């Protein structure tokens, strides 16, 4: 059964509420663009490609409800509101720019036409994302053909995309190719996307998975128990530096020390040629309570100061290859990324 | 106010129940050696030096209650029972051996004398531990004199010892020397000794502390925000390899990459010359529920496989110096550790 991460249904955006997994499969129905923005901010939906799809649907939803008289002002407000939800994943801005282009190019054809075309575009972004996932699944499965023991961080699965997944898309493709392997799942504190989401997806797919805390990855590598690491990405800079969930950098440093290949999987919409390097990627700082509390209960003494960066940057020299729907990018990245996206 | 980790009181062993911190300061009263063994196994008390003290008090308590007729058989049973509680920290076995020596040397003087001497020895181990902590606090503060931003992993504080602490002993000594500094506290999954215990101790001492997840250490180092790392140890092998709380190895690898000094603090009772290297140190595997559940509630889907090693080994080449109550051991460790302990 496919996971229904996000859907457009009768002029509503319906999302699986990922904060409730693995305990409960409940859906959040967004009736206007503000509700979509809120859902993105609160991480009801998360994962770079899924955030892109949600933002596109948010624009379409907002536009659908906008009045003819105030359409242009409303469009700008919708756009601005959604663009402020989360700063790191570039897919959000990429999707918004695609929506703006539809608006700009077709504005002269009238509000009703624009509204219809925005809906079509959001649907196209949704469908293209699933198709891209399946594409790099194939490429990734080829890259990983000799790995028996994989490790992944965070959730780059069907839940992080329109469906199928990036890193987990590669893992699904390996399964479909009949390979035998197992996966170490880093729990991924503080939001526990590994424990809650990736473990849940792998279990549904009957792929053997072992849950560990993030702090155990080094031990497993030291013991020779990991053949390859595969993760998703929130933004790839022009030089190949990759922003991804906090803790990814640490896993990459450990993999390098142990001579374990470290792969990044993501759609070309995650590549940002306007960012020369990881230094220019904005890193979101989130609420202290995500670190200091679990299930509403404090883990630490009251009033403790907390630092909560949601992402980190993995330097390009730690990355063995980047897999997209167009194929596999090898180092040196500076030149190869440009060639890959056709610039 | 000093933390009362463990005390001998009217032929009872009284321990602060560390599993309830930081929410509740409650004490567990152990009336016989089995209750002491259970408290060690369940981590009511934890931390290598504290486990040593608890085991010694457990022997004294068991002996005090043993009958004259069955004293020798009882002693062996007490000894065996306590020795099986936790495998990694060598202080447990070191303390038990000290107690056995008292028994062996004085057995001919009669059961009552042995009982009294065992009590005295447990008390001596307790007092020596506090004295040792204060000693290497001084040495450590000297080593760390130029560090403004420290990082520590797990809890190597008053709670992990008879009092004052090893790594936190060094930090306390820095404070007493009037230095200005702050401490990044790794939460230390799965048992959260950093979030629950270290943050609690530092708060009591009014030492500025910031809580992070273990996965954030790499990011902080990358940002240049960490000047030095200081941790405790559960066992130091003859070559300088150090077993400590799971995740320590990862922090050491990150520190090395960023040129940040990485210090280990512990009493000489943590040094095990019978272990040629870290490879020979047994690593405790603990219950899956410590990883899969928090506050009794599942973090992950039901039935997920879990791996839960409680410790890892940091290779000696990643360690800048080892601080004990006798001074500072610099590399090369193979020779210097032997000289240090006088072998």
XYZ file of C-alpha atoms in Angstrom:
686
model
C 0.000 0.000 0.000
C 1.425 3.313 -1.061
C 1.832 6.021 1.574
C -0.398 9.038 0.886
C 1.887 11.834 2.003
C -0.012 14.656 0.297
C -3.019 14.822 -2.014
C -5.182 17.397 -3.751
C -8.824 16.469 -3.086
C -11.876 18.595 -3.940
C -10.020 21.874 -3.532
C -8.451 20.787 -0.273
C -4.846 19.768 0.446
C -4.840 16.586 2.518
C -1.650 15.559 4.333
C -0.742 12.565 6.449
C 0.120 14.136 9.844
C 3.692 12.852 10.216
C 4.016 14.084 13.786
C 1.615 11.359 14.893
C 3.463 8.466 13.242
C 4.125 5.638 13.957
C 1.281 5.599 16.479
C -1.524 6.944 14.372
C -2.280 7.442 10.675
C -4.348 10.611 10.685
C -4.838 13.216 7.984
C -4.753 16.999 8.195
C -7.109 18.748 5.798
C -5.939 22.234 4.742
C -8.746 24.488 3.502
C -6.638 27.537 2.683
C -3.029 28.471 2.011
C -2.448 29.641 5.596
C -3.237 26.162 6.826
C -0.792 24.711 4.325
C 1.897 27.148 5.515
C 1.203 26.257 9.110
C 1.406 22.538 8.368
C 4.821 23.049 6.732
C 6.087 25.143 9.644
C 4.866 22.651 12.253
C 6.314 19.720 10.292
C 2.960 17.997 9.751
C 4.650 17.466 6.390
C 8.440 17.582 6.001
C 11.196 16.447 3.671
C 12.534 18.753 0.978
C 10.613 17.399 -2.048
C 7.365 17.045 -0.053
C 7.686 20.638 1.178
C 8.045 21.723 -2.463
C 4.862 19.889 -3.462
C 2.999 21.251 -0.434
C 4.037 24.829 -1.225
C 2.921 24.451 -4.856
C -0.443 23.088 -3.732
C -0.639 25.892 -1.190
C -0.256 28.492 -3.959
C -2.891 26.741 -6.086
C -5.257 26.569 -3.114
C -4.693 30.199 -2.164
C -5.181 31.345 -5.760
C -8.365 29.282 -6.117
C -9.924 31.149 -3.200
C -8.661 34.599 -4.189
C -11.125 37.230 -5.480
C -10.721 38.608 -8.977
C -10.437 42.176 -7.680
C -7.576 41.486 -5.282
C -6.000 38.580 -7.150
C -2.545 40.078 -7.705
C -2.169 41.377 -4.175
C -3.443 38.079 -2.808
C -1.026 36.135 -4.976
C 1.925 38.091 -3.580
C 0.725 37.530 -0.042
C 0.288 33.796 -0.604
C 3.712 33.598 -2.175
C 5.403 35.520 0.632
C 3.636 33.580 3.367
C 4.614 30.188 1.964
C 8.184 31.286 1.223
C 8.702 32.104 4.903
C 7.776 28.686 6.261
C 11.164 26.957 6.190
C 14.467 28.387 4.975
C 16.819 25.487 4.224
C 15.290 23.129 1.647
C 15.579 24.822 -1.736
C 12.737 22.739 -3.216
C 10.303 25.095 -1.494
C 11.657 28.099 -3.413
C 12.061 26.103 -6.588
C 8.384 25.051 -6.470
C 7.252 28.585 -5.637
C 9.234 29.968 -8.583
C 7.615 27.444 -10.930
C 4.219 28.589 -9.681
C 5.133 32.257 -10.108
C 6.235 31.614 -13.670
C 2.798 30.150 -14.496
C 1.216 33.221 -12.931
C 3.461 35.708 -14.730
C 3.293 34.103 -18.161
C -0.487 33.577 -18.088
C -1.732 36.561 -16.084
C -2.989 38.344 -19.186
C -5.294 35.399 -19.970
C -7.485 36.167 -16.934
C -7.828 35.030 -13.375
C -9.845 31.879 -14.105
C -7.247 30.593 -16.553
C -4.420 31.336 -14.116
C -6.259 29.569 -11.303
C -6.720 26.468 -13.453
C -3.126 26.495 -14.681
C -1.759 26.893 -11.135
C -3.731 23.804 -10.094
C -2.373 21.916 -13.099
C 1.172 23.020 -12.302
C 0.941 21.872 -8.673
C -0.334 18.532 -9.916
C 2.518 18.366 -12.438
C 5.110 19.051 -9.698
C 3.510 16.280 -7.650
C 3.606 13.748 -10.485
C 7.091 14.701 -11.643
C 8.387 14.183 -8.110
C 7.150 10.594 -7.964
C 8.523 9.920 -11.455
C 11.915 11.421 -10.468
C 12.042 9.281 -7.319
C 11.486 6.121 -9.333
C 14.125 7.213 -11.828
C 16.917 7.727 -9.313
C 15.813 4.627 -7.498
C 17.075 2.745 -10.528
C 20.356 4.682 -10.734
C 20.944 4.388 -7.008
C 20.264 0.663 -6.945
C 22.998 0.279 -9.571
C 25.465 2.354 -7.479
C 24.656 0.308 -4.355
C 24.594 -3.083 -6.034
C 27.365 -4.545 -3.844
C 26.232 -3.160 -0.487
C 24.615 -5.601 1.930
C 24.439 -3.400 5.012
C 23.158 0.114 4.453
C 22.766 3.025 6.816
C 20.411 5.967 6.422
C 19.774 9.121 8.438
C 16.479 10.948 8.882
C 13.611 10.095 6.550
C 14.106 10.466 2.831
C 11.212 8.175 2.042
C 7.757 8.289 0.551
C 6.870 10.561 3.476
C 9.533 13.100 2.472
C 8.372 13.263 -1.143
C 5.194 13.009 -3.199
C 5.810 9.255 -2.948
C 8.447 6.472 -3.176
C 11.282 8.491 -1.653
C 14.819 9.645 -2.451
C 17.254 7.654 -0.262
C 14.452 5.204 0.544
C 13.504 5.266 -3.141
C 16.956 3.851 -3.834
C 16.370 1.285 -1.091
C 12.926 0.379 -2.513
C 14.482 -0.038 -5.947
C 17.107 -2.393 -4.463
C 14.294 -4.499 -3.015
C 12.428 -4.482 -6.329
C 15.648 -5.644 -8.020
C 15.622 -8.666 -5.697
C 18.781 -7.775 -3.771
C 19.343 -9.007 -0.223
C 20.317 -6.319 2.246
C 19.435 -4.700 5.539
C 19.306 -1.116 6.763
C 20.547 0.594 9.923
C 18.153 3.410 10.725
C 19.565 6.345 12.739
C 16.793 7.553 15.029
C 17.604 11.168 14.052
C 17.162 13.334 17.106
C 15.564 15.625 17.905
C 12.511 15.038 15.703
C 13.077 11.267 15.440
C 12.263 11.006 11.736
C 14.369 7.822 11.567
C 12.702 6.039 14.487
C 9.192 7.257 13.717
C 9.069 7.482 9.925
C 11.866 5.540 8.239
C 11.455 2.519 10.524
C 7.701 2.660 9.824
C 8.190 2.787 6.048
C 10.758 -0.007 5.982
C 8.554 -2.183 8.153
C 5.643 -1.689 5.741
C 7.945 -2.735 2.896
C 9.232 -5.754 4.832
C 12.818 -4.523 4.433
C 14.987 -5.728 7.374
C 15.795 -2.691 9.497
C 17.635 -2.113 12.771
C 17.040 1.041 14.777
C 20.013 2.736 16.470
C 20.601 6.055 18.204
C 22.599 8.568 16.166
C 25.494 8.089 18.585
C 25.874 4.407 17.614
C 26.734 4.937 13.945
C 30.458 5.272 14.678
C 30.537 2.047 16.677
C 28.807 0.115 13.877
C 31.258 1.423 11.303
C 34.181 0.579 13.587
C 32.810 -2.990 13.825
C 32.735 -3.236 10.009
C 28.962 -3.546 9.950
C 28.168 -0.802 7.420
C 28.891 -1.095 3.666
C 27.387 2.168 2.464
C 25.442 5.209 3.638
C 22.618 6.756 1.619
C 20.785 9.932 2.613
C 18.513 12.527 1.034
C 19.246 16.248 0.764
C 17.612 19.597 1.397
C 19.901 21.659 -0.794
C 22.923 20.888 -2.966
C 25.247 23.864 -3.539
C 27.014 24.460 -6.853
C 30.264 23.015 -5.455
C 28.583 19.803 -4.234
C 28.229 20.719 -0.549
C 24.971 19.242 0.735
C 22.621 20.561 3.423
C 20.638 17.768 5.031
C 19.123 16.877 8.401
C 21.279 17.696 11.426
C 23.699 14.823 12.079
C 24.298 14.016 8.416
C 27.691 15.728 8.500
C 28.755 13.578 11.443
C 27.767 10.374 9.629
C 29.719 11.528 6.568
C 32.849 12.268 8.643
C 32.604 8.793 10.212
C 32.049 7.141 6.822
C 35.148 8.880 5.434
C 37.276 7.685 8.356
C 36.145 4.112 7.759
C 36.379 4.161 3.946
C 32.626 3.648 3.614
C 30.979 5.221 0.532
C 28.527 8.005 1.329
C 25.784 8.682 -1.240
C 23.282 11.505 -1.508
C 20.014 11.007 -3.396
C 17.699 13.809 -4.438
C 15.885 15.339 -7.392
C 17.611 18.018 -9.476
C 15.122 20.442 -7.886
C 17.317 20.179 -4.752
C 20.298 21.617 -6.617
C 20.816 25.351 -6.120
C 23.379 26.783 -8.528
C 22.873 30.181 -6.901
C 24.553 28.869 -3.763
C 28.291 28.722 -4.511
C 28.944 26.508 -1.445
C 27.390 25.218 1.739
C 28.434 28.389 3.555
C 25.653 30.303 1.786
C 22.886 27.832 2.697
C 20.704 29.243 5.498
C 20.405 26.806 8.407
C 17.034 26.809 10.154
C 17.109 27.123 13.950
C 14.039 25.536 15.520
C 12.272 25.643 18.864
C 14.172 24.565 21.998
C 11.311 22.337 23.076
C 12.020 19.900 20.224
C 15.273 19.074 22.030
C 14.308 19.523 25.673
C 10.950 17.696 25.558
C 9.530 14.428 24.233
C 5.793 13.663 24.303
C 5.403 16.977 26.130
C 7.608 15.836 29.006
C 10.936 17.470 29.851
C 14.138 15.465 29.318
C 16.283 18.110 30.968
C 16.104 20.510 33.912
C 13.737 23.428 33.494
C 15.189 26.535 31.909
C 18.186 24.785 30.330
C 19.543 26.658 27.321
C 19.143 24.702 24.088
C 20.659 24.930 20.619
C 18.548 23.419 17.847
C 19.884 23.750 14.292
C 17.660 21.614 12.039
C 20.291 20.973 9.355
C 24.016 20.813 8.786
C 26.249 20.977 5.738
C 28.285 18.021 4.519
C 31.371 19.164 2.627
C 31.542 17.879 -0.922
C 34.815 16.005 -0.351
C 32.961 13.616 1.985
C 30.401 12.647 -0.680
C 31.069 9.664 -2.963
C 28.332 10.489 -5.487
C 25.037 12.368 -5.846
C 22.183 10.472 -7.479
C 19.386 12.386 -9.240
C 16.622 11.452 -11.647
C 19.058 12.232 -14.482
C 21.786 9.863 -13.329
C 24.822 9.785 -11.050
C 27.013 12.841 -10.425
C 30.602 11.957 -9.549
C 33.295 14.312 -8.260
C 34.660 16.794 -9.168
C 31.278 18.314 -8.447
C 31.877 21.931 -9.407
C 31.956 21.089 -13.107
C 29.901 17.909 -13.095
C 26.861 19.415 -11.371
C 26.681 22.192 -13.994
C 26.922 19.684 -16.816
C 24.352 17.456 -15.118
C 21.648 20.091 -14.920
C 22.544 21.411 -18.365
C 23.952 24.838 -17.470
C 25.062 21.680 48.071
C 26.942 18.478 47.343
C 25.128 15.733 45.474
C 24.711 12.587 47.600
C 25.208 9.923 44.956
C 25.802 7.033 47.349
C 26.112 6.732 51.139
C 26.573 4.062 53.769
C 23.958 4.702 56.470
C 23.179 2.384 59.420
C 24.075 -0.753 57.512
C 22.130 0.297 54.467
C 23.399 1.563 51.117
C 21.450 4.653 50.084
C 21.600 5.848 46.487
C 20.111 8.816 44.677
C 17.873 7.192 42.023
C 19.413 8.717 38.899
C 16.704 7.357 36.623
C 14.266 9.854 38.124
C 16.444 12.922 37.599
C 16.006 15.768 36.792
C 12.336 15.499 37.771
C 12.672 14.021 41.205
C 15.380 13.636 43.844
C 14.473 10.314 45.432
C 16.667 7.814 47.211
C 16.796 4.035 46.870
C 17.641 2.197 50.074
C 19.397 -1.150 49.550
C 19.075 -3.553 52.469
C 21.131 -6.409 51.038
C 23.734 -7.037 48.369
C 21.134 -8.296 45.863
C 19.421 -4.938 46.001
C 22.743 -3.202 45.384
C 23.395 -5.492 42.401
C 19.941 -4.786 41.031
C 20.418 -1.027 41.439
C 23.670 -1.216 39.458
C 22.079 -3.334 36.710
C 19.071 -1.041 36.411
C 21.263 2.054 36.415
C 19.769 3.568 39.564
C 23.466 4.340 40.002
C 25.853 4.503 37.038
C 29.230 5.928 36.055
C 32.379 3.851 36.355
C 33.756 5.179 39.674
C 30.293 5.212 41.299
C 29.703 1.611 40.212
C 33.008 0.675 41.859
C 31.986 2.320 45.128
C 28.530 0.702 44.972
C 30.011 -2.760 44.391
C 32.409 -2.334 47.330
C 29.540 -1.258 49.585
C 27.511 -4.182 48.243
C 30.216 -6.628 49.326
C 30.430 -5.006 52.765
C 26.647 -5.113 53.112
C 26.403 -8.736 51.983
C 29.238 -9.776 54.319
C 27.656 -7.926 57.243
C 24.503 -9.994 56.850
C 26.258 -13.344 56.199
C 26.180 -16.100 58.847
C 29.416 -17.321 60.376
C 28.757 -20.921 59.277
C 28.269 -20.097 55.605
C 30.472 -16.990 55.422
C 32.948 -18.213 52.802
C 30.285 -19.627 50.494
C 28.218 -16.471 50.949
C 31.201 -14.266 50.199
C 31.781 -16.037 46.889
C 28.131 -15.706 45.989
C 28.098 -11.988 46.815
C 31.268 -11.483 44.825
C 29.972 -13.381 41.784
C 26.600 -11.686 41.865
C 28.057 -8.185 41.956
C 30.689 -8.978 39.328
C 27.962 -9.896 36.852
C 26.087 -6.605 37.018
C 27.849 -4.636 34.291
C 30.787 -5.757 32.152
C 32.487 -2.677 30.708
C 33.639 -0.355 33.498
C 36.755 -1.873 35.040
C 36.284 0.046 38.304
C 33.689 -2.552 39.295
C 36.242 -5.376 39.094
C 38.982 -3.221 40.592
C 36.791 -2.452 43.626
C 35.725 -6.095 43.983
C 39.351 -7.216 43.887
C 40.255 -4.732 46.612
C 37.457 -6.161 48.730
C 38.565 -9.740 48.027
C 42.091 -8.897 49.090
C 40.814 -7.659 52.477
C 38.861 -10.900 52.806
C 41.771 -13.148 51.817
C 44.439 -11.426 53.898
C 42.278 -11.194 57.050
C 40.131 -14.324 56.840
C 42.163 -16.076 59.533
C 41.328 -13.265 61.986
C 37.702 -14.353 62.147
C 34.429 -13.367 60.513
C 33.709 -10.351 62.715
C 37.079 -8.761 61.960
C 36.636 -9.397 58.231
C 33.163 -7.866 58.305
C 34.482 -4.746 59.991
C 37.477 -4.447 57.671
C 35.269 -4.867 54.577
C 33.116 -1.987 55.782
C 36.229 0.123 56.360
C 37.585 -0.725 52.925
C 34.342 0.235 51.185
C 34.455 3.524 53.062
C 38.098 4.001 52.051
C 37.273 3.404 48.383
C 34.488 5.978 48.702
C 36.732 8.608 50.268
C 39.665 7.975 47.948
C 37.389 8.446 44.964
C 36.332 11.930 46.064
C 39.943 12.837 46.837
C 41.082 11.540 43.433
C 38.363 13.571 41.675
C 39.507 16.742 43.373
C 43.104 15.944 42.489
C 42.577 15.562 38.780
C 40.210 18.478 38.812
C 43.312 20.573 39.482
C 45.413 18.899 36.782
C 42.574 19.079 34.276
C 41.898 22.735 34.946
C 45.545 23.410 34.106
C 45.286 21.461 30.831
C 42.080 23.302 29.877
C 43.220 26.756 30.987
C 42.785 28.314 27.524
C 39.463 26.733 26.581
C 36.396 28.973 26.673
C 33.871 26.645 25.072
C 33.913 23.071 26.309
C 31.926 20.045 25.225
C 31.188 16.951 27.285
C 29.383 13.700 26.586
C 27.354 11.612 29.026
C 27.679 12.352 32.738
C 31.078 12.152 34.351
C 30.014 14.243 37.289
C 29.367 13.941 40.993
C 26.605 11.503 40.039
C 29.070 9.201 38.271
C 31.490 9.101 41.200
C 31.460 9.192 44.980
C 31.317 12.967 44.486
C 32.734 15.950 42.521
C 33.159 14.052 39.223
C 35.838 13.219 36.668
C 35.179 15.292 33.521
C 32.802 17.500 35.517
C 35.356 17.513 38.320
C 37.711 19.211 35.897
C 34.924 21.624 34.974
C 34.167 22.315 38.660
C 37.860 22.978 39.259
C 37.877 25.461 36.359
C 34.986 27.281 37.996
C 36.746 27.279 41.365
C 39.821 28.734 39.647
C 37.632 31.635 38.504
C 37.809 30.911 34.786
C 35.060 32.054 32.421
C 33.729 29.344 30.142
C 30.600 27.539 29.011
C 29.782 23.919 28.311
C 27.943 22.184 25.470
C 26.175 19.169 26.923
C 25.474 16.279 24.511
C 22.144 14.782 25.530
C 23.658 11.259 25.246
C 21.028 8.984 23.852
C 19.647 6.511 24.666
C 19.790 6.984 28.453
C 20.050 10.789 28.269
C 22.672 11.136 30.972
C 23.732 14.446 29.439
C 20.261 16.003 29.319
C 19.081 14.577 32.611
C 22.192 14.483 34.799
C 24.984 16.690 33.448
C 22.625 19.578 32.666
C 21.188 19.193 36.173
C 24.620 19.248 37.836
C 25.856 22.230 35.834
C 22.680 24.139 36.577
C 23.176 23.526 40.311
C 26.727 24.843 39.985
C 25.572 27.869 37.957
C 27.952 26.926 35.133
C 26.574 28.185 31.767
C 25.456 25.136 29.806
C 23.756 24.551 26.452
C 21.997 21.282 25.720
C 22.337 19.758 22.238
C 21.454 16.426 20.672
C 24.434 14.141 20.014
C 23.950 14.731 16.289
C 24.690 18.477 16.664
C 28.277 18.157 17.929
C 29.705 18.048 14.396
C 27.837 21.195 13.368
C 29.100 23.109 16.419
C 32.686 22.086 15.738
C 32.299 23.052 12.071
C 31.099 26.498 13.215
C 34.229 26.877 15.382
C 32.203 26.931 18.581
C 34.097 24.235 20.524
C 37.591 24.724 21.987
C 38.025 21.397 23.781
C 36.205 18.188 24.638
C 36.463 16.513 28.042
C 34.864 13.171 28.900
C 35.133 10.475 31.553
C 36.046 6.849 30.940
C 34.837 3.377 31.828
C 38.082 1.566 31.058
C 41.487 2.642 29.737
C 43.434 -0.142 27.981
C 47.217 -0.482 28.310
C 47.720 1.155 24.892
C 45.557 4.170 25.763
C 42.342 3.103 23.996
C 39.384 4.283 26.066
C 35.966 2.693 26.507
C 33.326 5.270 27.388
C 29.618 5.928 26.844
C 28.320 5.148 23.352
C 28.886 8.143 21.095
C 32.216 9.156 22.636
C 34.118 7.686 19.684
C 32.085 9.803 17.265
C 32.841 12.995 19.206
C 36.552 12.105 19.214
C 36.561 11.525 15.435
C 34.861 14.889 14.914
C 37.272 16.628 17.297
C 40.246 15.172 15.397
C 38.866 16.401 12.071
C 38.510 19.910 13.483
C 41.819 20.018 15.364
C 40.025 20.276 18.717
C 41.812 18.715 21.714
C 39.998 15.720 23.203
C 40.716 14.963 26.886
C 39.792 11.959 29.006
C 39.552 12.286 32.802
C 39.371 9.358 35.189
C 40.949 7.815 38.271
C 43.818 5.351 37.870
C 41.314 2.690 38.959
C 39.872 3.000 35.435
C 43.165 1.869 33.888
C 43.302 -1.833 33.035
C 46.812 -2.987 32.166
C 45.426 -6.481 31.563
C 43.609 -5.169 28.501
C 46.273 -4.704 25.807
C 43.919 -2.592 23.668
C 40.309 -1.531 23.242
C 39.583 -4.687 21.257
C 39.690 -6.719 24.469
C 37.244 -4.500 26.377
C 33.827 -6.178 26.599
C 31.046 -3.883 25.376
C 27.750 -4.218 27.224
C 24.637 -4.659 25.078
C 21.546 -3.380 26.849
C 17.804 -3.771 26.482
C 16.134 -2.675 23.236
C 13.516 -0.700 25.115
C 16.093 1.896 26.201
C 16.295 2.901 22.514
C 12.752 2.229 21.302
C 10.893 3.803 24.240
C 10.991 7.010 26.298
C 8.819 7.502 29.394
C 7.332 4.086 28.605
C 6.053 5.265 25.236
C 7.281 3.853 21.911
C 9.310 6.115 19.623
C 9.303 3.578 16.811
C 6.913 1.046 15.264
C 6.182 -2.028 17.339
C 8.525 -4.959 16.866
C 11.371 -2.913 15.306
C 14.761 -4.571 15.744
C 17.109 -2.505 17.915
C 20.833 -2.498 18.546
C 21.911 -1.009 21.902
C 25.622 -1.101 22.723
C 26.137 0.952 25.896
C 29.763 1.892 25.173
C 32.255 2.330 22.391
C 36.034 2.458 22.184
C 37.948 5.595 21.273
C 41.294 4.767 19.678
C 44.257 6.191 21.537
C 45.421 8.287 18.570
C 42.287 10.428 18.933
C 43.060 11.309 22.564
C 45.113 14.429 23.377
C 45.791 13.494 27.015
C 44.430 11.395 29.878
C 44.097 13.133 33.246
C 44.186 11.078 36.469
C 44.633 11.913 40.150
C 48.378 11.417 39.631
C 48.714 13.917 36.808
C 48.453 14.142 33.027
C 49.362 11.246 30.728
C 50.514 12.381 27.303
C 51.090 10.180 24.254
C 52.789 7.830 23.503
C 50.418 6.032 25.870
C 51.811 2.501 25.747
C 54.901 3.505 27.757
C 53.534 6.527 29.598
C 50.536 4.732 31.122
C 52.844 2.062 32.594
C 55.150 4.680 34.042
C 52.180 6.646 35.355
C 50.725 3.808 37.388
C 54.197 2.669 38.461
C 54.468 -0.688 36.668
